[in-house]
PDB file of N, CA and C in Angstrom:
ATOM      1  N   UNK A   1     -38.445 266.710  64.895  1.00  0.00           N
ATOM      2  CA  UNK A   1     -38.993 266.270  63.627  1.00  0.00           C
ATOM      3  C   UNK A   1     -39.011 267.448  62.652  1.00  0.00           C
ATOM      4  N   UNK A   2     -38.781 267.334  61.536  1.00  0.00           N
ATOM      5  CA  UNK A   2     -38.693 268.431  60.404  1.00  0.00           C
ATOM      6  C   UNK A   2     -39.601 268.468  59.598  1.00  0.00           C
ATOM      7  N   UNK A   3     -40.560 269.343  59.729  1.00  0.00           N
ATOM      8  CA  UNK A   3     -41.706 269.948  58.769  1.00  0.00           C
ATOM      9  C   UNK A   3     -41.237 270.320  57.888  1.00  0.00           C
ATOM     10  N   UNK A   4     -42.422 270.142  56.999  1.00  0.00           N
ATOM     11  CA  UNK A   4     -42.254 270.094  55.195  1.00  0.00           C
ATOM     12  C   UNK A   4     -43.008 271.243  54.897  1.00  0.00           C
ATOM     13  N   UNK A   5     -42.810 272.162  53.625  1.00  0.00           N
ATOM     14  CA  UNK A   5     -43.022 273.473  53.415  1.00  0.00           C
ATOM     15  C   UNK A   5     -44.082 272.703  52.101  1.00  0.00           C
ATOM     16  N   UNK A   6     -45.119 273.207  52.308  1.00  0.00           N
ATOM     17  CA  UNK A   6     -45.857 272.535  51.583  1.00  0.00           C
ATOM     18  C   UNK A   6     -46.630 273.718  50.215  1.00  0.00           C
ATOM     19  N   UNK A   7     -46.251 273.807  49.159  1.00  0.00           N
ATOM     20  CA  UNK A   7     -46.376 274.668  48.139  1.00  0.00           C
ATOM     21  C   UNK A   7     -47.291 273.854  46.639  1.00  0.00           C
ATOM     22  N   UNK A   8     -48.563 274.172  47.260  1.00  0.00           N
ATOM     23  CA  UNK A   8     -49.639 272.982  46.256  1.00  0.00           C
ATOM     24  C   UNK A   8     -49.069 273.725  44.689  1.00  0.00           C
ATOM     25  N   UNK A   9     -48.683 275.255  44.478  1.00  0.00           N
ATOM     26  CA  UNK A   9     -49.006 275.766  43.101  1.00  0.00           C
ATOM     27  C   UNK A   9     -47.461 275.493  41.865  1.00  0.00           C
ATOM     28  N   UNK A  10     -46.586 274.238  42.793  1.00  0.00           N
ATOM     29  CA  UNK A  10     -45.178 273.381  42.294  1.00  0.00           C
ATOM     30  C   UNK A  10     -45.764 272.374  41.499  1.00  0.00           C
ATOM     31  N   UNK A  11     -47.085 272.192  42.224  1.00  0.00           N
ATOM     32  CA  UNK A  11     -47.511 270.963  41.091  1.00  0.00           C
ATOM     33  C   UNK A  11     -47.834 270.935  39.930  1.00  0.00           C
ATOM     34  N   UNK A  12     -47.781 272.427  39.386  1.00  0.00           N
ATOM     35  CA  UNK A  12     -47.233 272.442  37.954  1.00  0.00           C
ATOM     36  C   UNK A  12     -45.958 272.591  37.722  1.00  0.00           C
ATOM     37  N   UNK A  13     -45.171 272.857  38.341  1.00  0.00           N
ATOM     38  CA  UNK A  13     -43.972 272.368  37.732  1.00  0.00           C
ATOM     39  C   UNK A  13     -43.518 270.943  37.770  1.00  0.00           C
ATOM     40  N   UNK A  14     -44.138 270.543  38.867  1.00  0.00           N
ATOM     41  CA  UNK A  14     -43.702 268.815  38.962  1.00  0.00           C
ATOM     42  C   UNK A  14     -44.635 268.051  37.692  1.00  0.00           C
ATOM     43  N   UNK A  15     -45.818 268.273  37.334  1.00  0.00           N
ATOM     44  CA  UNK A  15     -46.361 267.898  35.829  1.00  0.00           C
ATOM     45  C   UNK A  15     -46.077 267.971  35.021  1.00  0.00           C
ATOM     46  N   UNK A  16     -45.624 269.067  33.764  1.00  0.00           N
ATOM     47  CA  UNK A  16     -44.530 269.938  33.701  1.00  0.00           C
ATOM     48  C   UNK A  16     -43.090 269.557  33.233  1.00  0.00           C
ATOM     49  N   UNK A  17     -42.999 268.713  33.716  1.00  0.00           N
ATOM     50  CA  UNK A  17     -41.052 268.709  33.840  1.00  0.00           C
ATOM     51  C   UNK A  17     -40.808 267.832  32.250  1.00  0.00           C
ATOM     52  N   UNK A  18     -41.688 267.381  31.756  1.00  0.00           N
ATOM     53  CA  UNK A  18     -41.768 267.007  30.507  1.00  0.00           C
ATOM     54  C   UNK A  18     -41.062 267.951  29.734  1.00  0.00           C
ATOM     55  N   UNK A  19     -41.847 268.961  29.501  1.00  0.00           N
ATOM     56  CA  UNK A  19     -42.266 269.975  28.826  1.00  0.00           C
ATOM     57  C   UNK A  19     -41.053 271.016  28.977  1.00  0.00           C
ATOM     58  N   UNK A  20     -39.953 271.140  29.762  1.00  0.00           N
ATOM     59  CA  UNK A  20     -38.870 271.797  29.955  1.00  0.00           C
ATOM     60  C   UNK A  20     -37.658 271.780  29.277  1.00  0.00           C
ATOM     61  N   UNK A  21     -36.907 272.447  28.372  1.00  0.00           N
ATOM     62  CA  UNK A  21     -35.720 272.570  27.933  1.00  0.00           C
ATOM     63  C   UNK A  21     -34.814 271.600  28.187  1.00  0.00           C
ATOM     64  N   UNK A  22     -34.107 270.942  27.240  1.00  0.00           N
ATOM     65  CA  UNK A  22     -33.458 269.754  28.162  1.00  0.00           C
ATOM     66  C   UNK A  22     -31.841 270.436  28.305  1.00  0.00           C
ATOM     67  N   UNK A  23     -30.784 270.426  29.207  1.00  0.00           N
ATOM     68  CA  UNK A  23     -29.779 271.295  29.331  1.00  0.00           C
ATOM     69  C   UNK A  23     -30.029 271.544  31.167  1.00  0.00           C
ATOM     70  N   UNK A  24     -28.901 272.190  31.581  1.00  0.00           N
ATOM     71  CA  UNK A  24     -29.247 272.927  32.802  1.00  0.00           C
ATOM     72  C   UNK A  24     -29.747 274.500  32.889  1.00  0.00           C
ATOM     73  N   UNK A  25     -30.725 274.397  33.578  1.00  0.00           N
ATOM     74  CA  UNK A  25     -31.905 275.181  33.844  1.00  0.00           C
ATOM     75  C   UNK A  25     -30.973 276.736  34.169  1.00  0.00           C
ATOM     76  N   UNK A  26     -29.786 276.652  35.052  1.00  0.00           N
ATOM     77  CA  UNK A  26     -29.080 277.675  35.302  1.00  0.00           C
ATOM     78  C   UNK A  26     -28.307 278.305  34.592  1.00  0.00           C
ATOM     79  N   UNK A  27     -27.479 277.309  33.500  1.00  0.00           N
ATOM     80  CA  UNK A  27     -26.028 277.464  32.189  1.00  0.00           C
ATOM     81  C   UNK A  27     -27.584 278.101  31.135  1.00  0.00           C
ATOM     82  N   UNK A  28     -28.852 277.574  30.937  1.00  0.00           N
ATOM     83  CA  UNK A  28     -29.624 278.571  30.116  1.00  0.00           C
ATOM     84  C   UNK A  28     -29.956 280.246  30.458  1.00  0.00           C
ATOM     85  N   UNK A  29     -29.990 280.163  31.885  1.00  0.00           N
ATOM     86  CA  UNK A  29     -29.906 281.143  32.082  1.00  0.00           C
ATOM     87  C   UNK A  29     -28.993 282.390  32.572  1.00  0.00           C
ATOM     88  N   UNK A  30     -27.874 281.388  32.269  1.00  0.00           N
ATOM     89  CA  UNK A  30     -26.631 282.517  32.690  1.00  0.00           C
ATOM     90  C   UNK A  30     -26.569 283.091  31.063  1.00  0.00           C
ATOM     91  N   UNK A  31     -26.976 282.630  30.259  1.00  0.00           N
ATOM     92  CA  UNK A  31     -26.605 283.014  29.004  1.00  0.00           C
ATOM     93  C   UNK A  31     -27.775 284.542  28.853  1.00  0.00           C
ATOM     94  N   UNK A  32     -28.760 284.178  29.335  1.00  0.00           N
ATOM     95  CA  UNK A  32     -29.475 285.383  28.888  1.00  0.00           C
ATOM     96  C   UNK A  32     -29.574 286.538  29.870  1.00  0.00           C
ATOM     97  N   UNK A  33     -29.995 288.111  28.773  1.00  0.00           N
ATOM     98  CA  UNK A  33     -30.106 289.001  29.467  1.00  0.00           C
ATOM     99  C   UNK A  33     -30.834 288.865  30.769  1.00  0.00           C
ATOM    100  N   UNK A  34     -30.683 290.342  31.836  1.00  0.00           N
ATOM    101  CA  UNK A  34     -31.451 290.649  33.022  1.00  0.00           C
ATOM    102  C   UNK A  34     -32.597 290.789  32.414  1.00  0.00           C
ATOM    103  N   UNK A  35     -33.859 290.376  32.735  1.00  0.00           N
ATOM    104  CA  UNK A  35     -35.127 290.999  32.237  1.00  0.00           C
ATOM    105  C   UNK A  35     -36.368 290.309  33.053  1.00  0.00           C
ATOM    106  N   UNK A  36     -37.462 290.717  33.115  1.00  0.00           N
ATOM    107  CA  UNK A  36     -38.763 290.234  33.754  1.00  0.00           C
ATOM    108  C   UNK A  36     -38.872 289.113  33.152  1.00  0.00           C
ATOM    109  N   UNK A  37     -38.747 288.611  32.003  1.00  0.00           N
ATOM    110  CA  UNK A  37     -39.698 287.394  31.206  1.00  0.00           C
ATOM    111  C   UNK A  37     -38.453 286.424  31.478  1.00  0.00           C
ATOM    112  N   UNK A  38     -37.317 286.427  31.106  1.00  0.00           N
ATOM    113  CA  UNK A  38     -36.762 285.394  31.793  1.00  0.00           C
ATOM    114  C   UNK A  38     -35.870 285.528  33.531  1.00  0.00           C
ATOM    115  N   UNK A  39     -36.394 286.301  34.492  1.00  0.00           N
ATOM    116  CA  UNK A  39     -36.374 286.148  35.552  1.00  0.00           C
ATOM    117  C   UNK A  39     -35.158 286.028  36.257  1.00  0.00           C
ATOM    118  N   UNK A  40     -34.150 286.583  35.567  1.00  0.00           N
ATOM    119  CA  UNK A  40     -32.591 286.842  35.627  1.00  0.00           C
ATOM    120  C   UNK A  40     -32.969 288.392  36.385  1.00  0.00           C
ATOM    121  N   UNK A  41     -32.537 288.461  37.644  1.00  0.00           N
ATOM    122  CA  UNK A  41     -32.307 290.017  37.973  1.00  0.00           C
ATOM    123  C   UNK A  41     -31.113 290.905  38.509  1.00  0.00           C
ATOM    124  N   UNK A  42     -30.308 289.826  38.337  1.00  0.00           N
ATOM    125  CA  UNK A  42     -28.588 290.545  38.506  1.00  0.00           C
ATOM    126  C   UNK A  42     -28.093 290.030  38.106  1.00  0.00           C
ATOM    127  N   UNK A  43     -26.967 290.384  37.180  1.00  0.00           N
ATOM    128  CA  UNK A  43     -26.205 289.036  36.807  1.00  0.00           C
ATOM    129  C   UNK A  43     -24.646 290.166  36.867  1.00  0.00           C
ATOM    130  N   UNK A  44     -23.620 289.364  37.735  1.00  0.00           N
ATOM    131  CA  UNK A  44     -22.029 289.631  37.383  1.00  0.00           C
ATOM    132  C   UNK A  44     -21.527 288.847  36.849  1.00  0.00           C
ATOM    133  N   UNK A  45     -19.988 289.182  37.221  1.00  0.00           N
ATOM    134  CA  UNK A  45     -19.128 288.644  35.893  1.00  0.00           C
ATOM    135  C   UNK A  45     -18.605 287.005  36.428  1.00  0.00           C
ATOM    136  N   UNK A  46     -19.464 285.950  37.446  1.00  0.00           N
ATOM    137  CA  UNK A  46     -19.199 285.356  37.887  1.00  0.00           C
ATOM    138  C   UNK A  46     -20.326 284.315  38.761  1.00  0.00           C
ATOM    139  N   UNK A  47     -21.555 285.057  39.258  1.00  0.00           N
ATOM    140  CA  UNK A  47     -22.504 285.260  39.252  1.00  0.00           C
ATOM    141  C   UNK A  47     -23.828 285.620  39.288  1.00  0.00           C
ATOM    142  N   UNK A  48     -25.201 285.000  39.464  1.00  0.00           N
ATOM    143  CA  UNK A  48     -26.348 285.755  38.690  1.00  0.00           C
ATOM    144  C   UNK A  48     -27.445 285.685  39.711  1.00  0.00           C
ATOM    145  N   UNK A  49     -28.424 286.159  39.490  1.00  0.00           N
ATOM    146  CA  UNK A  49     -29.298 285.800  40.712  1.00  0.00           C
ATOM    147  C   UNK A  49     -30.496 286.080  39.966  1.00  0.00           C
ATOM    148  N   UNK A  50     -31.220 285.108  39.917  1.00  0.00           N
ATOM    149  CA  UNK A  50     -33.320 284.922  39.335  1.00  0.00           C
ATOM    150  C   UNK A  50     -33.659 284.606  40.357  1.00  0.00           C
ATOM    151  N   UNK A  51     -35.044 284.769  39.966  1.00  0.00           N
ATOM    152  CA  UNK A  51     -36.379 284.216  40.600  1.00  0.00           C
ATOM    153  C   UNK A  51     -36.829 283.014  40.434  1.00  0.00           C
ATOM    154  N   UNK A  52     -37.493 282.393  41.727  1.00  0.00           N
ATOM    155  CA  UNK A  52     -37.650 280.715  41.313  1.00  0.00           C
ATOM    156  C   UNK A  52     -38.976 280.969  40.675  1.00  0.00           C
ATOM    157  N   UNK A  53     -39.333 280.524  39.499  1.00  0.00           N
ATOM    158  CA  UNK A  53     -40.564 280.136  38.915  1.00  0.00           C
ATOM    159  C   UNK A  53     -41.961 279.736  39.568  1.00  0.00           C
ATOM    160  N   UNK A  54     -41.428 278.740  40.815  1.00  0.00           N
ATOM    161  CA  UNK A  54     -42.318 278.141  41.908  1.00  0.00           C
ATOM    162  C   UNK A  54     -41.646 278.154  42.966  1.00  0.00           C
ATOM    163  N   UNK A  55     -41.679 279.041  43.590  1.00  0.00           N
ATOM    164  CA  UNK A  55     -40.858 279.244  44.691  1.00  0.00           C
ATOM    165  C   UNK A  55     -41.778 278.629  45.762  1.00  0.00           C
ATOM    166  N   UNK A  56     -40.936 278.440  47.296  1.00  0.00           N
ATOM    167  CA  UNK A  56     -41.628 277.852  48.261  1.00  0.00           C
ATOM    168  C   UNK A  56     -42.268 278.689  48.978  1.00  0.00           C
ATOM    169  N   UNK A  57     -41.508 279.873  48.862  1.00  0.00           N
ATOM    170  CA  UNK A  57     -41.855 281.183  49.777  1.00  0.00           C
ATOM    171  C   UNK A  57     -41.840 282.458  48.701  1.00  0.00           C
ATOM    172  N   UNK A  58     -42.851 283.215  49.171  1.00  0.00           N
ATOM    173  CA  UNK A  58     -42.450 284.751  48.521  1.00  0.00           C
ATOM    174  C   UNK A  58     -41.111 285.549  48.881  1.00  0.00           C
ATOM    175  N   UNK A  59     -40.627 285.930  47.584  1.00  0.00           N
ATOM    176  CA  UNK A  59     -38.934 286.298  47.712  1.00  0.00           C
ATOM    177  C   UNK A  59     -37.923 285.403  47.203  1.00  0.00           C
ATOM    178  N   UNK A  60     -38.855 283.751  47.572  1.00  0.00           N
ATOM    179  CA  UNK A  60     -37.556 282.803  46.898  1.00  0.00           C
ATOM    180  C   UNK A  60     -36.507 283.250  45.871  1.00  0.00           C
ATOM    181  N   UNK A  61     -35.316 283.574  46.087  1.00  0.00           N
ATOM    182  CA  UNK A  61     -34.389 283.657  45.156  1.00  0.00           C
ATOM    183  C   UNK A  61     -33.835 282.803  45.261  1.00  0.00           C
ATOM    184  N   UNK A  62     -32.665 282.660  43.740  1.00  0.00           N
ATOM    185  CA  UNK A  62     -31.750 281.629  43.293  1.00  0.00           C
ATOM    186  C   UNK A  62     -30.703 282.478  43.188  1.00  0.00           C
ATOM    187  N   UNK A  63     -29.548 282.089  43.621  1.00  0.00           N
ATOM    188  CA  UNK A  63     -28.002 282.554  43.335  1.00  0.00           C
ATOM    189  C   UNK A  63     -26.954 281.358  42.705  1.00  0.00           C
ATOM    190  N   UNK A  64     -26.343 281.612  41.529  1.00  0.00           N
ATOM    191  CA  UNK A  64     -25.868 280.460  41.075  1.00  0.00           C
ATOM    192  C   UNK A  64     -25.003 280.835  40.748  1.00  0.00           C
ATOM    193  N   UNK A  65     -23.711 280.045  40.002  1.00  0.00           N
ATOM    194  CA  UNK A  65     -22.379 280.545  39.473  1.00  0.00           C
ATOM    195  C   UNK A  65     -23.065 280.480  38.068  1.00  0.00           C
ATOM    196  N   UNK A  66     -22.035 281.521  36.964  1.00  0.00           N
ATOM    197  CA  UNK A  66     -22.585 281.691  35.521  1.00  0.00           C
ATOM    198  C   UNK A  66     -21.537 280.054  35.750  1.00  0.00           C
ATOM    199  N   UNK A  67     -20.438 280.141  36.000  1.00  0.00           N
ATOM    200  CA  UNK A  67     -19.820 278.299  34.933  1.00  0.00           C
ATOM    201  C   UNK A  67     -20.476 276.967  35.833  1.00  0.00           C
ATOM    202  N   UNK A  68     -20.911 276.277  34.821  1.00  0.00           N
ATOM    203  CA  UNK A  68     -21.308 274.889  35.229  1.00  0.00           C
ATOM    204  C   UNK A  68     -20.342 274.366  36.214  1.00  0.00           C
ATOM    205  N   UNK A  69     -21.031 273.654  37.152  1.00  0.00           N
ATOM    206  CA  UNK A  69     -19.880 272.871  37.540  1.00  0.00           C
ATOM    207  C   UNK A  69     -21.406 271.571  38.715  1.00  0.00           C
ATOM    208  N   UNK A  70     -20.568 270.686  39.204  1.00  0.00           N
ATOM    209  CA  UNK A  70     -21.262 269.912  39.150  1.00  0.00           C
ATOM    210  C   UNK A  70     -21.690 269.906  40.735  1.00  0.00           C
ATOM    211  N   UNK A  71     -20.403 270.331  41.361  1.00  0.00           N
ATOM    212  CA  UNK A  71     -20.664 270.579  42.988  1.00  0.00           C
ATOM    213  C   UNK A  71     -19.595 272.316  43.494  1.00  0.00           C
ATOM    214  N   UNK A  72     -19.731 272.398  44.224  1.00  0.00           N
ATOM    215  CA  UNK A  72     -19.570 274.394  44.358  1.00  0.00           C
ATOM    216  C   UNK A  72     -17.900 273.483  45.201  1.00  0.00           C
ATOM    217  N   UNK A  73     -17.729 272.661  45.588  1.00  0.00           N
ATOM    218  CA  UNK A  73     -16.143 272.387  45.855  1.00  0.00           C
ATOM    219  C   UNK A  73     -15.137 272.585  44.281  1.00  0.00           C
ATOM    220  N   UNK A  74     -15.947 272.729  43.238  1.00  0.00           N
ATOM    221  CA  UNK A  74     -14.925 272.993  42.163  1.00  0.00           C
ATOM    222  C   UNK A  74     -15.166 274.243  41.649  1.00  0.00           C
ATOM    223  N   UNK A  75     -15.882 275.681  42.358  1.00  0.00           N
ATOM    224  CA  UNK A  75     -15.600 276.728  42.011  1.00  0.00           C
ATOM    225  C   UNK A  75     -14.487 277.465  42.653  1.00  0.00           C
ATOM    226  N   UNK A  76     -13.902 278.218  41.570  1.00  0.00           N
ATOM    227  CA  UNK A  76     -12.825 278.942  41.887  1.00  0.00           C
ATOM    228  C   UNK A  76     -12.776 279.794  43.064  1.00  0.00           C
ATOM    229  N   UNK A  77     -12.090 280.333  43.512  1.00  0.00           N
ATOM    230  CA  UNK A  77     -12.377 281.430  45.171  1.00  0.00           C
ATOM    231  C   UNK A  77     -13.276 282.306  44.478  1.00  0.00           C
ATOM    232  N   UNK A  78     -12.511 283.283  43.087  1.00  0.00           N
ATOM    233  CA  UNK A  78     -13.427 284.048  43.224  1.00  0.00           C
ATOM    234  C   UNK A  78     -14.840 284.132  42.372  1.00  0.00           C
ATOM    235  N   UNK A  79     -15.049 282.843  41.703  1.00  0.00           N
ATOM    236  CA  UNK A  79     -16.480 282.501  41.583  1.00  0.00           C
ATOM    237  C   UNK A  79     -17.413 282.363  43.271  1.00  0.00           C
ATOM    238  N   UNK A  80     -16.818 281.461  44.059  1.00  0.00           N
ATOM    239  CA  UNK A  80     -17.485 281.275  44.886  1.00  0.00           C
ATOM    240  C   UNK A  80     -17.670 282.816  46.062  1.00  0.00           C
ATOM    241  N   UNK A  81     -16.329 283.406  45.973  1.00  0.00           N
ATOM    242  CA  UNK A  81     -16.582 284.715  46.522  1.00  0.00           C
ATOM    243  C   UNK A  81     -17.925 285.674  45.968  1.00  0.00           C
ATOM    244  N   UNK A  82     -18.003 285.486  44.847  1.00  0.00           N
ATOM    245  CA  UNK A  82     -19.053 286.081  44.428  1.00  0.00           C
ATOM    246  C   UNK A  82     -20.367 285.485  44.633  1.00  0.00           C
ATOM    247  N   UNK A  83     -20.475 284.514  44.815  1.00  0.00           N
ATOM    248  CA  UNK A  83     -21.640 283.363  44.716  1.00  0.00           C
ATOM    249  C   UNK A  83     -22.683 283.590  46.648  1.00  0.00           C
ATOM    250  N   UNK A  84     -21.034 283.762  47.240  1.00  0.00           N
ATOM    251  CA  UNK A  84     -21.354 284.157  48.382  1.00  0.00           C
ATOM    252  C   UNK A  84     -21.542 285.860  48.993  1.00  0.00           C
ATOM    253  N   UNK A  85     -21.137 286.890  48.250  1.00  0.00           N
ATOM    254  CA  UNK A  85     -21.402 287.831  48.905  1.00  0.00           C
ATOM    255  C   UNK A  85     -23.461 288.192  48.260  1.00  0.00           C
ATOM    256  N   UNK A  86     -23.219 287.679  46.882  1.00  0.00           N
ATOM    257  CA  UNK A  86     -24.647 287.904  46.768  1.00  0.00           C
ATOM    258  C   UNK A  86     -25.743 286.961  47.727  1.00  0.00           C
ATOM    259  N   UNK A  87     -25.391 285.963  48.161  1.00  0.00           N
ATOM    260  CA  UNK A  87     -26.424 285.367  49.155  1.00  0.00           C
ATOM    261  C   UNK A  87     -26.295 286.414  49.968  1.00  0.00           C
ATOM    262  N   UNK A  88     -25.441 286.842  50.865  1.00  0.00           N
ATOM    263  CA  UNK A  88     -25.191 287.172  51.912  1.00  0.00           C
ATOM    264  C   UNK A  88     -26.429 288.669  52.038  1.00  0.00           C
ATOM    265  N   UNK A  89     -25.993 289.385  50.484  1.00  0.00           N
ATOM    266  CA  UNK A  89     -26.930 290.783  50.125  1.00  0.00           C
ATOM    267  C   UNK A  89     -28.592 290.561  50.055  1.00  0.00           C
TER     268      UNK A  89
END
């Protein structure tokens, strides 16, 4: 059976979701600088890596490609090469 990670302090973001930028949450933030306030802390020429806002765990990171795409079977090798050595780091 698979236990659920239970994170009461999401329930502001799940209240919340009103109130959010409409666009994807990631293509906004591939656009902006590395910095503390918007929570971008590496970014290459392919992709970027923030902090989750409400993460489940302490450390939660996000690794994403900077180009939209809708499922990671349509990133290029070396978008996804990149996408993957930063998980890996």
């Amino acid at each position: 059976m698979t236990k659920r990670l239970w994170a009461p302090w999401r329930m502001q973001y799940v209240s919340s979701a009103r109130e959010q930028p409409e666009g994807c949450l990631f293509c906004l933030r591939a656009q902006e600088p590395c910095s503390a306030e918007n929570m971008v802390l590496w970014r290459g020429e392919r992709a970027f890596v923030m902090l989750n806002a409400f993460p489940y765990t302490n450390g939660h990171l996000m690794v994403a490609p900077v180009r939209h795409t809708a499922d990671m079977n349509e990133l290029s090798d070396d978008e996804l090469l990149e996408v993957m050595h930063l998980v890996r780091e």
